[in-house]
Amino acid sequence: MHNPSETEGYREGSIIYTWFSQILQQEYDLVRRMKESPRGHVDLIRHKKSGQLFVLRDFYGNCEVYRKLLRYTCPHLPTVYEAAEGKDKNLVLEEYIQGDTLGFLLEESLFSPEETKKIVAQVCQALWALHSLGAVHRDVKPENIILRGDTAVLIDFDAARLHKPQADSDTHILGTTGFAAPEQYGLSQSGPLADIYSVGILINVMRTGEHPSKKLAEGHLGRVVEKCTHVNPQRRYKNVLRLADAL
Amino acid sequence: MSSQLSKVCPHCGASLPLKASFCPYCAQKILSSQPLSMPTLGKRKHWRRRIWGLASLFILFLCIGVSLALPRFLSTRALPRTYEGEGEISYSGADGRFYLALGTMNTQEQPMAEQIFYTMPGYDGMGQVPLFVHHPESGENSAGFFLHKLKSFSVELLQEEGDSLSCEEPKKATDTVPGSTLVCNVRFKGQAGRGKLLWTLEMDSGNTIQISQNLEVKLLPVRSYHWKDYPMETMEQLQSVVAQAEKECAPEEIIQLHLPPITYAGTLNLSHPTCLYGSQEGETVFQDGIQLLWDEGPDCYFHDLVFRSSGDGTGLSSRGHLHLNRCTFSGFDTGLLADGTGTIYTSDCLFIQNQVAIHLTGSPPKRRTLSFYQTQFLQNSTGLLLEQEPMEVPINLYGSIFQENGQDIQNPVNQTLELSSARFF
């Protein structure tokens, strides 16, 4: 009888998940729950011995992007320390980024052109890193950008996934309304160009507080926004490097 | 935890699973990581470029003036240097300014620091790593100019895990990867592995460009069912085994069915990515065809199957990505129907006495190739009927033979075809 067996990688992933889950309960304290949704929850935890803070994500779905980021670092992305895949759920431990989100800061005031260019250029660096690993963020918005001093950090890859060009349409519609590019609403597979669309919206919101359909930013940044958000993905900037250069 | 699955934290000495990246006891990272940063050469603000441009012109005229008076070996050219990048790099030398990117066959010029190939145990495969060269400002394709300035090039595959990867000498391949400068074919065996493909480009100026891409081979999990272990003597039994397999397997697993030398009546329906293997001890025949009902998923393979009808119906309809090897289709209205967003590859197949041998319809990915390799189209009313969304890359009919068909190829969509190695009688 030919008995199907699990792959070695799958078995090792389950071992790490179980072990990691147990050790976290022993060695870490829960500080507070940061987010809760049907897909899982995000906790701020503290290492008992050192007092160091971490973000722990416990969620259903795909953690391919986090597993990729284990091997790389970028100053504009949180460091991923561990990504354990269980049978149904995943555990991801990442760097806690302290600072205010762009969303919070925008409640007070808009950003100047120079400030906008500087911050968005850093967001482009984060996206470049993700795209060069074959990942797409899919949820670029002010609430997912934290300013740590002078450095912008792009967080929350919950909607991110690896972009497999030979695969067919994504089966789940994720992303935030208004920031999600048209092709993310189930029409065709979202790719890096969808993130460029979201960056265009971001620039406009940072300058005007509004979606470009309501009020377009003036001047050079307005033209950049238009090119980022063109309804035809092929008419947008080809990649974030060209977008960063345009800024 | 067994000793086979454990290692020791280099910081605190705690015992950890082998694949752990982090020690939760001392809260320190175990796995080393590489920095990812955007290239910094050639992508700066316009005013800096203008100043450097003017300065370069001044220096150039100065050099020309001095070099006219001094012997040639006192030339003031800069010393040769090496430019290194992962996935992409901007190059600026006396011989020109270029932006180089390593992509994949499907992502084209999108720079990729890493590429993953998926395979199954027992399957060898091939992928491509194309090099694209553009002007850094205008984005214009600079392949021709770059090749003119290129003195020599080589690639090296540095194995990091396993030895399943190998590479071929890069060559021009604009027919399969439009816009590319050079393409390196990478071959891999049916086992996991990891490596780095390093391109070394020596320029006429003496400068060297080294650009690399990390490669990984991942095994797709499979679940096998053999006719000697599961009853498959009738279509009802076979469909029952399929139902069991589809229930038992995980979403990411591929089902492998090893079939007996039997003639099946009735249509087989498959809803999950499945590979079929016809018997080597006799013919495995499907009189009423097979329907593949999945849209997404990995490439699947059918080997050594006979589709033989008494005069109507469709032999095989597929919406996903399918490879056919040594299969025969005869007597159908349509031998092979490719619908949906998938792609079809045939190798050493025979289509004989069908109304339409192969009918392509639907919307395959624009930049993925379809090919019919050494496939015979014999005595069909129509050999190849192309009604799909046209793709940007030509359909390749390498080594295929069209003989005594009513019409060899109907192409109302004006799909480009590579026919140079096909034969028509």
XYZ file of C-alpha atoms in Angstrom:
672
model
C 0.000 0.000 0.000
C 1.395 3.368 -0.926
C 0.801 5.589 2.132
C 0.906 9.312 1.515
C 3.305 11.065 3.835
C 3.809 14.693 4.779
C 6.686 16.579 3.256
C 9.684 17.141 5.475
C 9.289 20.890 5.295
C 5.672 20.755 6.422
C 6.559 18.543 9.392
C 9.423 20.792 10.466
C 7.190 23.850 10.188
C 4.650 22.280 12.519
C 7.398 21.403 15.020
C 8.622 25.003 15.109
C 5.095 26.335 15.419
C 4.265 24.149 18.411
C 7.595 24.705 20.119
C 7.599 28.459 19.473
C 4.057 28.830 20.746
C 4.970 27.096 24.007
C 8.160 29.055 24.615
C 6.429 32.376 23.956
C 3.974 31.640 26.723
C 6.827 30.892 29.112
C 9.297 33.633 28.259
C 7.055 36.566 27.236
C 4.302 38.679 28.742
C 1.372 40.086 26.841
C 1.453 43.910 26.974
C -1.693 44.558 24.979
C -3.728 43.313 22.034
C -3.108 45.670 19.127
C -5.544 44.295 16.604
C -8.163 41.581 16.308
C -9.972 40.351 13.199
C -11.533 37.145 11.841
C -8.127 36.310 10.326
C -6.353 36.450 13.671
C -4.842 38.895 16.114
C -1.764 41.023 16.661
C -0.239 41.373 20.136
C 2.444 43.528 21.650
C 4.557 41.259 23.847
C 7.563 41.775 26.112
C 10.517 39.437 26.624
C 10.541 38.924 30.392
C 14.313 38.833 30.836
C 15.389 41.713 28.591
C 12.224 43.807 28.500
C 12.455 43.972 24.710
C 9.159 44.559 22.906
C 7.998 42.533 19.913
C 4.926 42.277 17.730
C 3.417 38.787 17.577
C 1.023 37.952 14.759
C -1.192 34.913 15.087
C -3.264 34.476 11.940
C -4.845 32.202 9.367
C -3.651 32.365 5.800
C -0.354 32.680 4.053
C 2.921 33.707 5.653
C 5.129 33.323 2.593
C 6.113 36.999 2.623
C 7.275 36.825 6.241
C 9.275 33.676 5.552
C 11.046 35.459 2.720
C 11.839 38.446 4.898
C 13.585 36.235 7.478
C 16.670 36.315 5.260
C 16.716 40.018 4.466
C 16.727 43.373 6.245
C 15.611 46.793 5.107
C 15.628 49.994 7.205
C 12.076 50.734 6.045
C 10.567 47.351 6.846
C 10.240 45.784 10.307
C 12.706 43.003 10.955
C 11.029 39.589 10.882
C 12.531 37.338 13.534
C 10.520 34.172 13.145
C 7.715 32.902 10.918
C 6.265 29.560 12.003
C 3.617 27.801 9.939
C 1.227 25.541 11.805
C -1.435 23.281 10.335
C -3.956 26.094 9.986
C -2.446 29.121 11.660
C 0.823 30.996 11.558
C 2.934 32.759 14.157
C 5.125 35.645 13.117
C 7.411 37.561 15.454
C 8.559 40.910 14.182
C 10.221 44.091 15.334
C 8.065 46.549 17.238
C 8.318 49.928 15.558
C 7.717 52.773 17.990
C 6.413 55.988 16.554
C 3.301 57.666 15.172
C 1.522 56.422 12.097
C 1.126 58.709 9.154
C -2.621 58.345 9.633
C -2.380 59.774 13.138
C -0.162 62.651 12.009
C -2.475 63.478 9.126
C -5.280 64.099 11.609
C -3.365 67.139 12.739
C -1.998 68.566 9.508
C -0.964 67.877 5.943
C 2.626 67.385 4.759
C 4.693 69.811 2.729
C 5.960 68.754 -0.717
C 9.471 68.220 0.658
C 8.267 66.144 3.599
C 6.005 64.130 1.304
C 8.802 63.377 -1.147
C 11.162 62.326 1.621
C 8.689 59.988 3.301
C 7.343 58.495 0.077
C 10.882 57.887 -1.196
C 11.462 55.742 1.889
C 8.176 53.915 1.339
C 9.391 53.231 -2.203
C 12.554 51.712 -0.779
C 10.446 49.403 1.361
C 8.324 48.435 -1.612
C 11.377 47.930 -3.775
C 12.676 45.445 -1.208
C 9.346 43.583 -1.175
C 8.968 43.598 -4.951
C 12.503 42.361 -5.502
C 11.582 39.343 -3.360
C 8.567 38.760 -5.541
C 6.135 40.057 -2.904
C 3.395 42.645 -3.164
C 2.217 44.593 -0.095
C -1.376 45.265 -1.246
C -2.294 47.533 1.669
C -0.147 50.640 1.448
C -1.933 53.412 3.366
C -1.117 56.035 6.046
C -2.129 53.729 8.896
C 0.521 51.231 7.804
C 3.414 53.703 7.772
C 5.146 54.581 11.026
C 7.536 57.484 11.406
C 10.406 56.485 13.667
C 12.208 59.806 13.943
C 13.195 60.639 10.412
C 12.633 57.131 9.113
C 9.407 55.851 7.594
C 8.701 52.149 8.149
C 6.088 50.248 6.177
C 4.314 47.696 8.352
C 1.493 45.164 8.235
C 1.961 42.587 5.493
C -1.332 40.888 6.308
C -2.604 41.545 2.799
C 0.774 40.938 1.186
C 1.599 37.832 -0.746
C 4.056 36.560 -3.218
C 3.317 37.598 -6.736
C 3.228 34.402 -8.851
C 2.853 35.604 -12.431
C 1.801 32.189 -13.722
C -0.951 31.872 -11.172
C -4.478 32.899 -11.909
C -6.516 35.549 -10.106
C -6.168 35.911 -6.380
C -9.083 34.269 -4.666
C -9.462 36.760 -1.830
C -10.229 40.432 -2.120
C -8.155 42.285 0.456
C -6.860 45.815 0.827
C -8.503 49.014 1.937
C -11.163 50.684 -0.124
C -9.820 53.765 -1.884
C -6.214 52.666 -1.631
C -6.689 49.364 -3.414
C -6.008 49.531 -7.139
C -8.886 48.659 -9.494
C -7.359 45.336 -10.458
C -7.403 44.229 -6.799
C -11.186 43.997 -6.768
C -11.049 40.490 -8.211
C -10.644 41.422 -11.874
C -7.080 40.198 -12.337
C -4.132 39.280 -10.238
C -2.641 42.184 -8.312
C 1.055 42.794 -8.851
C 3.652 45.418 -7.977
C 1.800 47.991 -10.079
C -1.073 47.854 -7.596
C 1.292 49.061 -4.853
C 2.311 51.951 -7.107
C -1.336 52.901 -7.382
C -1.626 52.949 -3.579
C 1.487 55.119 -3.272
C -0.123 57.616 -5.655
C -3.158 57.831 -3.410
C -0.847 58.179 -0.399
C 0.990 61.136 -1.946
C -2.276 62.868 -2.690
C -3.680 62.316 0.792
C -0.463 63.599 2.363
C -0.707 66.781 0.288
C -4.450 67.445 0.202
C -6.085 65.120 2.724
C -8.337 63.883 -0.081
C -8.557 61.113 -2.686
C -7.294 62.385 -6.077
C -10.745 61.917 -7.547
C -11.956 64.645 -5.160
C -8.957 66.962 -5.098
C -5.725 66.417 -7.010
C -2.451 67.647 -5.548
C -0.925 70.601 -7.331
C 2.233 70.826 -9.356
C 4.776 68.130 -9.945
C 3.413 65.826 -7.243
C -0.022 66.033 -8.835
C 1.432 64.778 -12.105
C 3.171 61.967 -10.250
C -0.135 61.051 -8.605
C -1.864 60.949 -11.967
C 0.731 58.610 -13.390
C 0.605 56.371 -10.315
C -3.143 56.029 -10.398
C -3.779 55.623 -14.099
C -6.561 53.069 -14.471
C -4.449 51.085 -16.933
C -1.662 49.467 -14.889
C 0.605 49.478 -17.942
C 0.498 53.291 -18.023
C 1.769 53.634 -14.451
C 5.397 53.840 -13.425
C 6.969 50.518 -14.390
C 8.443 49.997 -10.962
C 8.999 51.819 -7.686
C 12.531 52.714 -8.685
C 11.202 54.909 -11.496
C 8.588 56.351 -9.140
C 11.264 57.215 -6.586
C 13.297 58.828 -9.338
C 10.297 60.890 -10.427
C 9.962 62.225 -6.896
C 12.918 17.292 20.668
C 15.006 14.729 18.804
C 18.689 15.483 18.331
C 18.103 15.221 14.581
C 15.939 18.351 14.712
C 17.936 20.483 17.125
C 20.727 22.952 17.142
C 22.230 25.245 19.774
C 21.739 28.998 20.079
C 25.134 30.646 19.472
C 24.273 33.378 21.978
C 22.885 31.557 25.015
C 23.405 27.849 24.258
C 19.705 26.955 24.386
C 18.510 23.982 22.335
C 16.467 25.061 19.274
C 14.747 23.316 16.351
C 16.998 22.938 13.329
C 15.100 25.432 11.216
C 14.615 28.049 13.946
C 15.508 31.595 12.873
C 15.246 33.160 16.340
C 16.055 32.180 19.893
C 13.069 33.056 22.071
C 15.070 32.383 25.237
C 17.566 35.214 24.751
C 15.437 37.080 22.147
C 18.174 37.184 19.533
C 18.132 36.422 15.833
C 19.930 33.239 14.716
C 19.596 33.454 10.959
C 21.963 35.803 9.207
C 20.317 38.224 6.832
C 21.332 40.336 3.881
C 20.506 43.999 3.555
C 18.165 44.977 0.745
C 18.663 48.502 -0.473
C 17.714 50.367 -3.613
C 20.576 51.098 -6.013
C 22.140 54.506 -5.484
C 24.020 55.009 -8.743
C 22.505 57.000 -11.567
C 19.154 57.717 -9.906
C 19.742 61.059 -8.295
C 18.136 64.420 -8.772
C 18.270 66.286 -12.087
C 20.282 69.205 -10.805
C 23.055 66.915 -9.593
C 23.116 65.148 -12.943
C 23.336 68.497 -14.755
C 26.301 69.625 -12.673
C 28.035 66.271 -13.125
C 27.197 66.379 -16.797
C 28.858 69.754 -17.219
C 31.829 68.679 -15.122
C 32.175 65.493 -17.154
C 32.172 67.454 -20.407
C 34.866 69.785 -19.071
C 36.992 66.850 -17.938
C 36.413 65.105 -21.257
C 37.658 68.073 -23.261
C 40.613 68.355 -20.905
C 41.429 64.696 -21.375
C 41.177 64.953 -25.141
C 43.513 67.895 -25.089
C 46.052 66.206 -22.855
C 45.864 62.862 -24.621
C 46.688 64.476 -27.937
C 49.990 65.620 -26.493
C 50.954 62.691 -24.278
C 51.675 59.040 -25.165
C 48.609 56.782 -25.116
C 49.634 54.824 -21.932
C 49.364 58.127 -19.942
C 45.609 58.322 -20.701
C 43.604 59.738 -17.799
C 40.784 57.108 -17.871
C 39.591 55.928 -14.474
C 40.998 52.694 -13.077
C 38.796 49.677 -13.809
C 36.320 48.886 -11.059
C 33.743 46.268 -10.232
C 30.035 47.035 -9.895
C 27.981 44.578 -7.871
C 24.244 44.212 -7.466
C 21.545 41.700 -6.596
C 18.615 41.639 -8.980
C 19.522 44.978 -10.548
C 22.285 47.541 -10.846
C 22.950 50.931 -12.374
C 26.230 51.144 -14.221
C 28.055 54.316 -15.197
C 31.398 54.011 -16.958
C 33.412 55.549 -19.762
C 31.649 53.161 -22.115
C 28.158 54.252 -21.210
C 25.395 54.334 -18.621
C 23.111 51.347 -18.278
C 20.472 50.007 -15.976
C 20.637 46.220 -15.755
C 17.964 43.971 -14.298
C 17.652 40.206 -13.890
C 14.053 39.088 -14.216
C 12.151 35.894 -14.865
C 10.457 34.634 -17.994
C 7.106 35.701 -16.622
C 7.941 38.949 -14.796
C 10.082 40.221 -17.696
C 12.120 43.300 -16.757
C 10.819 43.574 -13.201
C 14.069 43.137 -11.277
C 14.019 40.034 -9.111
C 16.580 39.401 -6.394
C 15.141 35.909 -6.010
C 13.329 33.342 -8.173
C 11.624 30.128 -7.099
C 11.138 27.064 -9.294
C 8.537 24.493 -8.350
C 8.984 20.849 -9.195
C 7.950 17.349 -8.160
C 10.086 14.346 -7.240
C 11.197 12.654 -10.421
C 10.695 15.682 -12.656
C 13.504 17.666 -14.154
C 12.723 21.203 -15.183
C 14.059 24.317 -16.789
C 13.624 27.971 -16.045
C 15.070 31.168 -17.398
C 16.934 34.118 -15.948
C 16.801 36.937 -18.498
C 19.039 40.003 -18.395
C 17.473 43.291 -19.419
C 19.484 46.429 -20.155
C 17.918 49.862 -20.455
C 19.016 53.465 -20.490
C 18.741 54.642 -16.856
C 16.833 57.853 -17.646
C 14.801 57.245 -20.754
C 14.102 53.569 -20.089
C 14.899 52.792 -23.733
C 16.041 49.258 -24.411
C 19.837 49.388 -24.744
C 20.510 45.732 -25.510
C 22.269 46.335 -28.819
C 24.456 49.175 -27.583
C 25.342 47.274 -24.414
C 26.356 44.132 -26.293
C 28.564 46.282 -28.471
C 30.386 47.514 -25.352
C 30.565 44.112 -23.751
C 33.905 42.398 -24.031
C 32.969 39.062 -22.479
C 30.419 37.499 -20.163
C 30.014 34.379 -18.089
C 27.632 32.930 -15.543
C 28.310 30.734 -12.578
C 25.837 28.876 -10.423
C 26.952 28.773 -6.803
C 25.174 25.901 -5.025
C 24.151 26.769 -1.487
C 21.909 23.815 -0.630
C 21.795 20.534 -2.522
C 23.052 20.157 -6.062
C 19.851 20.214 -8.076
C 20.621 23.387 -10.029
C 22.756 23.907 -13.111
C 22.934 26.579 -15.752
C 23.723 26.936 -19.424
C 25.751 29.533 -21.252
C 23.634 32.674 -21.722
C 22.505 33.473 -25.230
C 20.218 35.813 -27.091
C 16.607 34.685 -26.893
C 14.366 37.571 -27.827
C 11.866 35.138 -29.359
C 11.014 33.642 -25.971
C 11.805 36.675 -23.814
C 11.104 39.827 -25.840
C 13.273 42.794 -24.983
C 15.912 40.732 -23.237
C 19.626 41.202 -23.857
C 20.749 37.711 -22.900
C 18.974 34.758 -21.320
C 20.442 32.061 -19.133
C 18.588 28.730 -18.985
C 18.644 27.157 -15.545
C 17.982 23.449 -15.175
C 16.909 21.750 -11.987
C 16.247 18.198 -10.860
C 13.237 16.990 -8.905
C 14.644 17.858 -5.506
C 14.871 20.896 -3.277
C 17.876 23.150 -3.565
C 19.168 26.671 -3.362
C 21.865 28.587 -5.196
C 22.999 31.915 -6.557
C 23.313 32.646 -10.274
C 26.159 35.096 -10.717
C 26.612 36.943 -14.012
C 30.021 38.493 -14.652
C 30.090 41.030 -17.460
C 33.447 42.421 -18.583
C 33.133 45.716 -20.361
C 35.451 47.087 -23.039
C 36.496 49.799 -20.570
C 37.904 47.176 -18.214
C 35.086 47.600 -15.702
C 33.311 44.533 -14.447
C 29.617 44.196 -13.633
C 28.567 41.395 -11.331
C 24.831 40.928 -10.995
C 23.223 37.997 -9.236
C 19.894 36.339 -8.538
C 19.162 33.901 -5.727
C 17.475 30.725 -6.961
C 15.469 28.198 -5.007
C 13.937 24.888 -6.077
C 10.898 23.907 -4.044
C 9.212 20.552 -4.098
C 5.493 20.500 -4.533
C 3.934 17.967 -2.178
C 2.393 15.011 -4.035
C 0.010 12.201 -3.075
C 0.200 9.050 -5.195
C -2.399 6.418 -5.969
C -1.313 3.314 -7.898
C -3.668 0.937 -9.711
C -2.042 -2.002 -7.946
C -3.141 -0.560 -4.590
C -6.479 1.010 -5.480
C -9.197 -0.509 -7.740
C -9.262 1.351 -11.052
C -10.652 -1.240 -13.461
C -13.781 0.693 -14.392
C -14.600 4.395 -14.733
C -16.780 4.153 -11.636
C -13.899 2.751 -9.609
C -11.484 5.300 -11.015
C -13.837 8.199 -10.289
C -14.258 6.841 -6.777
C -10.487 6.824 -6.223
C -10.357 10.377 -7.570
C -13.074 11.437 -5.122
C -11.145 9.848 -2.264
C -7.892 11.500 -3.353
C -9.503 14.919 -3.717
C -10.974 14.578 -0.245
C -7.724 13.402 1.362
C -5.262 15.791 -0.215
C -4.323 19.226 1.065
C -4.997 22.226 -1.175
C -1.326 22.579 -2.097
C -0.788 18.873 -2.849
C -0.775 17.411 -6.357
C -2.507 14.081 -6.924
C -0.642 11.480 -8.972
C -2.695 8.646 -10.484
C -0.870 5.654 -11.949
C -3.372 3.963 -14.251
C -3.769 0.369 -15.457
C -3.814 -0.839 -19.081
C -7.605 -0.450 -19.343
C -10.053 1.116 -21.779
C -12.391 3.460 -19.896
C -15.914 4.336 -21.011
C -17.463 7.481 -19.599
C -15.897 10.888 -18.894
C -13.411 11.311 -16.072
C -13.816 14.557 -14.138
C -10.884 15.941 -12.162
C -11.388 18.924 -9.867
C -7.975 19.112 -8.223
C -4.517 19.442 -9.857
C -3.659 15.906 -10.932
C -0.922 14.165 -12.880
C -1.928 11.045 -14.826
C 0.434 8.252 -15.816
C -0.703 5.737 -18.419
C 0.433 2.156 -18.124
C 3.711 0.965 -19.558
C 2.286 -2.580 -19.830
C -0.422 -1.763 -22.354
C -2.655 1.092 -23.463
C -4.606 3.263 -21.032
C -7.505 4.498 -23.142
C -10.226 7.067 -22.515
C -13.114 6.676 -24.960
C -15.135 9.605 -23.657
C -12.417 11.942 -22.553
C -11.319 13.791 -19.430
C -12.416 17.141 -18.077
C -10.033 19.161 -15.944
C -12.062 21.514 -13.844
C -9.444 23.537 -11.921
C -8.371 27.023 -12.952
C -5.576 27.859 -10.591
C -2.694 25.751 -9.475
C 0.606 24.287 -10.513
C 1.515 22.785 -13.871
C 0.223 19.215 -14.224
C 1.541 16.409 -16.403
C -0.184 13.648 -18.383
C 1.984 10.851 -19.776
C 1.287 7.947 -22.130
C -2.490 8.216 -22.471
C -4.683 7.343 -25.430
C -7.849 9.307 -26.114
C -9.818 7.328 -28.706
C -13.392 8.151 -29.600
C -15.872 6.517 -31.905
C -16.645 9.851 -33.479
C -17.622 12.770 -31.302
C -17.051 14.748 -28.119
C -13.909 16.265 -26.688
C -10.912 14.184 -25.788
C -9.472 16.466 -23.124
C -10.600 19.854 -21.906
C -8.352 21.856 -19.623
C -8.518 25.278 -17.973
C -5.238 25.085 -16.054
C -1.581 24.631 -16.968
C -1.089 21.233 -18.554
C 1.790 19.323 -20.127
C 1.043 16.322 -22.360
C 3.767 13.840 -23.115
C 3.388 10.907 -25.518
C -0.403 11.134 -25.718
C -2.627 10.230 -28.674
C -5.958 11.783 -29.636
C -8.133 10.258 -32.372
C -11.700 10.427 -33.604
C -12.964 13.384 -31.564
C -14.821 16.530 -32.569
C -12.102 18.294 -30.624
C -9.063 16.378 -29.497
C -7.742 18.909 -26.988
C -9.645 21.975 -25.841
C -7.685 24.567 -23.878
C -10.091 26.947 -22.239
C -9.707 29.409 -19.348
C -6.467 31.038 -18.314
C -4.139 28.055 -18.466
C -1.425 27.064 -20.907
C -0.824 23.874 -22.860
C 2.382 22.124 -23.834
C 2.530 18.955 -25.897
C 5.567 16.848 -26.497
C 5.727 13.795 -28.785
C 1.958 13.655 -29.113
C -0.203 12.509 -32.012
C -3.513 13.991 -33.138
C -5.102 11.885 -35.867
C -8.480 11.984 -37.591
C -10.166 14.541 -35.354
C -12.414 17.344 -36.589
C -10.212 19.819 -34.706
C -6.997 18.505 -33.210
C -6.261 21.348 -30.779
C -8.599 24.245 -30.078
C -7.259 27.158 -28.053
C -9.723 29.566 -26.553
C -9.837 31.581 -23.346
C -7.223 33.976 -21.917
C -3.814 32.456 -21.223
C -1.164 34.715 -19.633
C 0.158 37.017 -22.329
C 3.809 36.351 -21.656
C 3.762 32.658 -20.972
C 4.758 30.450 -23.878
C 2.652 27.713 -25.400
C 4.504 25.089 -27.330
C 3.723 21.989 -29.333
C 7.009 20.163 -29.507
C 7.462 17.303 -31.990
C 3.722 16.810 -32.200
C 2.063 15.233 -35.208
C -1.172 16.538 -36.704
C -2.375 13.892 -39.168
C -5.581 13.695 -41.218
C -7.543 16.144 -39.054
C -10.095 18.496 -40.604
C -8.284 21.305 -38.779
C -4.964 20.854 -37.078
C -4.697 23.898 -34.841
C -7.575 26.318 -34.229
C -6.478 29.488 -32.449
C -9.290 31.532 -30.931
C -7.704 32.540 -27.639
C -6.627 36.006 -26.487
C -3.439 36.574 -28.491
C -0.256 36.268 -26.484
C 2.805 38.460 -26.789
C 5.177 35.520 -27.113
C 4.917 33.323 -30.254
C 3.443 29.840 -29.965
C 6.271 27.452 -30.701
C 5.705 24.482 -33.025
C 9.228 23.194 -32.875
C 9.649 19.912 -34.743
C 5.907 19.437 -35.295
C 4.495 17.835 -38.399
C 1.284 18.719 -40.213
C 0.232 16.114 -42.778
C -2.931 15.547 -44.806
C -5.063 17.896 -42.717
C -8.013 19.748 -44.266
C -6.515 22.922 -42.873
C -3.290 22.846 -40.898
C -3.741 26.023 -38.868
C -6.671 28.403 -38.514
C -5.489 31.623 -36.875
C -8.248 34.253 -36.889
C -6.711 36.037 -33.877
C -3.388 36.617 -35.664
C -1.376 34.937 -32.972
C 2.324 34.985 -33.856
C 3.702 31.516 -34.450
C 7.210 30.131 -34.533
C 7.057 27.794 -37.519
C 10.648 27.716 -38.649
C 11.147 24.144 -37.426
C 7.675 22.804 -38.229
C 7.077 20.747 -41.347
C 4.017 20.797 -43.580
C 3.099 18.089 -46.062
